[in-house]
Amino acid sequence: MRVKLLTEPKSPRVDLVAVHGLYESSSETWANPRTTEHWLQDLFPYEACRTRVLSFEYDQDRLTVPGGGGSTSNGILDLATNLIAELDSYRNPSDRAERRPIIFICHGFEVSHLRAIHQSTFAILFMGTPHNGLNKDSVLNTLVGRYPGPGQFMLNLLTDSDTLQEITDLFVPLAKRFSIYNFWEQMETFDDQTRTGFYVVDRLSAAPSWDQVDQCGIMVTHSGIVKFSTHTDPGYSVVYATLRKYIKAAPRVIEQRWEQESQLRIAEHKQKVNDLLQGIPPPASAVALTSYANVHYVVHRCSNSYFVGRTGQAYHVQKMFGNITETPRSKHKILVIHGLGGSGKTQFSLKYIDNNRHRCWGIFWIDCSNESTAEKGFASLGENMGKGASFEAGMHWLSNLSTSWLLVLDNADDPDMDLSRFFPAGGNGHILVTTRNPGAKIHNTVGYIKFQGMDPEEAITLLLKLAYPENEPKFSPIPKNRQITEGIASELGYLALALTQAGAAIRQNIFTLERYLQYYLGHHANIISTWEIPFERIASKDSLAHKDAVELIQLFAFMHFDSIPEQLLQRSSDGIKRSKSPSTIYLAILRVKSMWNEDAQIRLRLAINVLCDHSIIENDHERKICSLHPVVHRWARDRLTDMQQKEWLGCAASILAHSISPNLETSESGFRRQLLPHINSCISALKDVYGSLPDNIEKAAELEKFALVYAENGLWKQAKLLQEKVVRFRVKALGKQNHWTLQAQRHLANMYWNLFEVQQALQLQSQILQAQWLSRPSIFSWIRHPWDPIHTSYCVALDDFSRTLWLSGQRESSRQIGKRAVYGLTKLLGDDDPRSLGAMFNLARAHLHLGDLKESQELLVQVLKKRRHFFGSEHPDTLMTRNELAMSFVARKTHLVAADRIISNVLKTRTHVFGEEHAYTLWSVNDLSKIYCARGRWDEAVSILHDILPIVARTLGETYVGMIMTKSNLARAYIGCNRWKDARELIRPLLSEISSRHPDWFHINQEYTFILNHLGEMDEAERNCNAVLDKIVQYSIFELAHPYTLSIARQLEKIYTMQARHDDSLRLTQRFPSLEKPTK
C-alpha cells in the first residue's frame, strides 16, 4: 500500500487524492484502455488549478479473494489507517501542507473511516460507490472466472448487510462537514460468460437520497465512469466543473476550520494548565463545599413521581461517570443511552440527575430534538448566565468552566444532526445523551447503555402503582390477577411509556384490569393502542371539558412537543375574534363571543386536567406549560387524516401568529422567545404540507409575524428568508403600491440593515420611497407639496433611508434626508412621538459623524430626555441615545469623566439586559475603549478590547463591521502604548475589508499613515496619503477643507518637509488651500 505522487504544480493550494475501486488496479482505474492516457495526469489542468494529484494504491485482491479480506469494516479501516499514514508523509507541517485542503475522488470505494484527516477534507466525489450495497448478481458476475466464489468481505457488501449499515451509521454524522457529489453509471456492463448486461452499482445504491448532496448520472459503464481521454468524453465536463468549484471554495473553508481547531486546542491547553494548577489539594472544607454544593440546576422539568425501576442501569451510569466531583480532566465523559421511543430514557435521566443533584456543581438540560431547539437551549443557558442569548455564548460559558458539570442532551434522535457540535470544548463535563439513534453511540467516551423493555418485575410494579395509586390495590393478589398484570406488561413490551398509559386507562375506570388486556388484543394489538384507547374514551364523552381536550391535543400535535405555554390561547384570543379568515378552524374555546376571562381560563384548565389524568400530556403548574412525550406527539399527528392535519396545522399557525402583538412590545419579548421552537415546528410542517409558502394573504401575515420574532431574537438570516417570501407574494398578489406590501418591504429592509447587506437595503428603501411619494393621503397633498410631500408614511420612509445612508457611509446625504424626515414627522406627529424621536436620533448621529458636534449634542439631549421619560432608563432606545451622547462628549473632548460614567453605566445595563456577548454590549465596550484612549488610559483600553476579540469573532464573524471596529480601536490603543508594529500588523488587513467609498476606510488609512510615518516607512506612507487624497477628490466623500481631508494632507506635507521637497509641498498647498503654507 502506498500513496503515489502523480502531478505537482509550483505552488499547490489543494490536494486531490484518487482512490481506486475493488475490481481494477490504480493504473487500470484512471487510464483509458485504448490510449493508456491517465486523465488525472494528462487531461486535468493541475497547474492552472494549482492542485497536487496523489493516487492511493493498494492490493484489491487482498479484499476480494475468499478468506483474504476479513470483515468489511475492518478491511476498510485497515486501508484508511494506511492511507492516513501515507498521506502524512506527503503533507509536511513545516510548509503548512498538513492544512492544505483535500478532495477525494473514489471509484466504487468509500472513505467513510477517514476521521483522522476529516479536518482538512473539503469534498468527496463518489464515482459509482455502493453506499447501499451491491446486489447479489453484481457480486457474482464481477468475480466470475477470477475466484471460485466471493469472500467474506464481498458478501458483507451485499445490500442490507448489518456491516454495511454500521459503516453508513459511522459516515452520516461526518458527512455534513463535506461537499459530496454522487455519480452513477447509466450503461450496463456486459458479461462475456453469461452474455448479459448488468449494473455493477445501481442508481439507488450509488446516489441515495441524502440531503444537500449533488448527484448525476454518466452515460458509461461502471469501469468507464473514471476513464476520460478528451474534454468531450461523457461526464468529463461535469466532473471537471465540480472539481473546479470545490478547488476554488476549499482553501477559505478549510482555513476557517483549522482556525476553529486552533481555538479549541488553545482552550484544551488552558484546561490542562488548570488541571495542573488545581492538582494542589484544597483545604478539607473547600472539598466538602465543592463536592456537595449545587449552584446551577437548569432543568425545565421534573421527574415523574411514579417512576420505578432501572436501578441496575442507574448503578452502571454512576459507575461509568465515576466521581463527578473529581479533579477536572482534559476530556469529557460522554455516556449514550439509546433505545426505543417510550422506553423511559428521558424519565430515567430526570430521576438520575435528581438523585445526584447534590454531587454536581451544575446540571444543565438541553432539548436536542433538532438543531434549532438545541441551539436555542444553549442560547437560553448563555442568557441565564448573563453571557448573551446566543448559541455560541452558552457553549463558550460551559467550555470555560473550571468546575465539573453534568449536561443532558435529550432526544438527540436525528441521524443527520452533527451531535458533536453540542459538546463544549474542555474536559470538565459529564455528558449524558438520550437518543433513539443507535449510531449516536460512536460519540461515547465512557460507555453506552441500550434501553429496551423494563425488567418484568419492575414493569408489573409500575403498572400496578399507576393503576392503583392508593396504598393497597383494589383487587386480591390472587394468581389470576397477577397473571393478567404480567400479560398486559408483556404485550406492551415492558415499555415504560405504554405501561404509564395503560395504568392511566385503568385508573380512570376506562377498563378494569381484566378487560384492558382483552380490549387491547382486539384493538390491533400494538403500542399505539395504549394512547388510542383512552383517547377514544375521551372523545366519546359529551362534557365540555372532554370535547375541549380532544381539540387541545390536536392543536398540540403541531406545536413543538416541549414547553407549550398555557397563555398561548389567551394571548391569541382577541386577535382571532377580529380575524376574518373563513378557512381556518379554531378551538371551540376561542370561538365564544366574549373576551377571554376567568371562565375561559377555568375551561382551559379542565381540558388540560383531562389530558393529564389520562397521561397523554404533562403539565407544569408552576411554569404554566404543557409537554408531550415525542412518541405521543407523533401519534397525535399521525392519527389525523391528511385533511385534518392540514386544518389543525393551519389552526396552530394562526394561533401562534395571533398571540404575537403587532407592535412587538418590549414587555412581551420573553413570551415571544418562548414561541421560537413552536414557530420552527409550524414552519417545518407548513413546508411539508404546502411546499411553496405563502399561498394566501392570511399565511403571508402569519409568516411575517414569525419573521419579526426571528429578527427580534437576532436570527436575522432566518427572518430574511421568510420575509423575502412574504414580499414576493404580496407584490404578486396585492401589487407594489399596496400598504401591506410596503410594510413587508420595510421589515425586509430592516433585516438587510442588521445583516449589513447595505446595498440591498438601499435598493429596497428607494423603491419604498418612490411608492410612498406616489401614495398621497389626499389631493391636497399634491397641491400643497407637489415635490416634497409631507405625510407620515413618506417621512418614516425618509428616516429609514437616512439611517441606511448613514450606515453605508453617505453621511452628508443621510443628514440632508434626515432633516426632511425630522421636519415632516415633528410637524405631523409632534416631537414626543416615538417615530419623531427615532428620526431626531438618526439625524443627531449623522451630525456627529460629520463633525457638527454642537447640533448633534443638542438633539441627543432632547431625545434622551423624552425617551427616558416615556420608555425608562433601561429601554434599548434610551441606552442607544445615552451611548451616543457620551460619544459626542468624546468628540468634543469635553466632559470625559461624565462620558466615562455614562458609557460604563450603559455597558453594565446592556450586560444585564442583553448579556455579555450581545452586539450592543460589545459596541459599548468599544466606545468605552475610546474614552480610555481619550483619557490616556491606553493599557485599560487594550485589556478590554483583547477580552472581547474572540467573542466578536465567534458571534459576529471576522469580516463583520463590528470586528473591523474592534480591531481599529485596538490598533489606536496599541499606538498609545507605543506598540507601533503591533498596530501596523493589526490595521493593515483592514484596508482591503472596507469599501474605499466608506468614510471608515479613510479613518483607518489615516491611522495607518500615522503609523507608517512613525516607523519611518516614508515611501509607503506617501503612497498611501496620495491614494487616499485621490479617492477623496474622486468620490467627494469629504470637502477639500474638511478636517479629515486636511489631516491626511498634513501628514503628506510632513513627509515633504522632512525630505526638503519644497516644490511638492507648494503644489500640495495649492491643491488644498486651507493648509498653512509650508516653511522654507
PDB file of C-alpha atoms in Angstrom, residues 21 33 164 192 224-225 229 247 272 349 366 455 482 484 489 529 545 650 675 680 726 740 761 800 832 916 994:
ATOM      1  CA  GLY A  21     -12.050   0.594  -6.763  1.00  0.00           C
ATOM      2  CA  PRO A  33      -7.520   1.234 -22.067  1.00  0.00           C
ATOM      3  CA  LEU A 164     -22.672  -2.065   5.629  1.00  0.00           C
ATOM      4  CA  ASP A 192     -18.905 -12.320 -21.719  1.00  0.00           C
ATOM      5  CA  GLY A 224     -15.687   3.807 -17.761  1.00  0.00           C
ATOM      6  CA  ILE A 225     -17.067   6.265 -15.213  1.00  0.00           C
ATOM      7  CA  SER A 229      -9.252  10.838 -22.731  1.00  0.00           C
ATOM      8  CA  ILE A 247     -10.933  23.712  -5.574  1.00  0.00           C
ATOM      9  CA  LYS A 272      -4.645  21.213  31.043  1.00  0.00           C
ATOM     10  CA  SER A 349     -32.265  10.743  33.116  1.00  0.00           C
ATOM     11  CA  ILE A 366     -30.797  20.719  26.502  1.00  0.00           C
ATOM     12  CA  ASP A 455     -37.353  -5.631  33.939  1.00  0.00           C
ATOM     13  CA  ARG A 482     -51.004 -11.468  38.836  1.00  0.00           C
ATOM     14  CA  ILE A 484     -53.292 -10.681  33.958  1.00  0.00           C
ATOM     15  CA  ALA A 489     -46.885  -5.807  30.667  1.00  0.00           C
ATOM     16  CA  SER A 529     -53.384   1.377  21.033  1.00  0.00           C
ATOM     17  CA  ALA A 545     -64.011  19.547  29.200  1.00  0.00           C
ATOM     18  CA  GLY A 650     -53.495  25.988   9.924  1.00  0.00           C
ATOM     19  CA  LEU A 675     -42.571  30.660  20.918  1.00  0.00           C
ATOM     20  CA  ASN A 680     -39.938  26.336  13.941  1.00  0.00           C
ATOM     21  CA  VAL A 726     -43.775  37.377   2.122  1.00  0.00           C
ATOM     22  CA  TRP A 740     -49.173  45.713   3.287  1.00  0.00           C
ATOM     23  CA  ALA A 761     -31.434  47.714   1.947  1.00  0.00           C
ATOM     24  CA  ASP A 800     -35.337  54.652   7.196  1.00  0.00           C
ATOM     25  CA  ASP A 832     -42.996  63.267  21.561  1.00  0.00           C
ATOM     26  CA  GLU A 916     -22.074  39.934  27.709  1.00  0.00           C
ATOM     27  CA  ILE A 994     -13.909  48.138   3.762  1.00  0.00           C
TER      28      ILE A 994
END
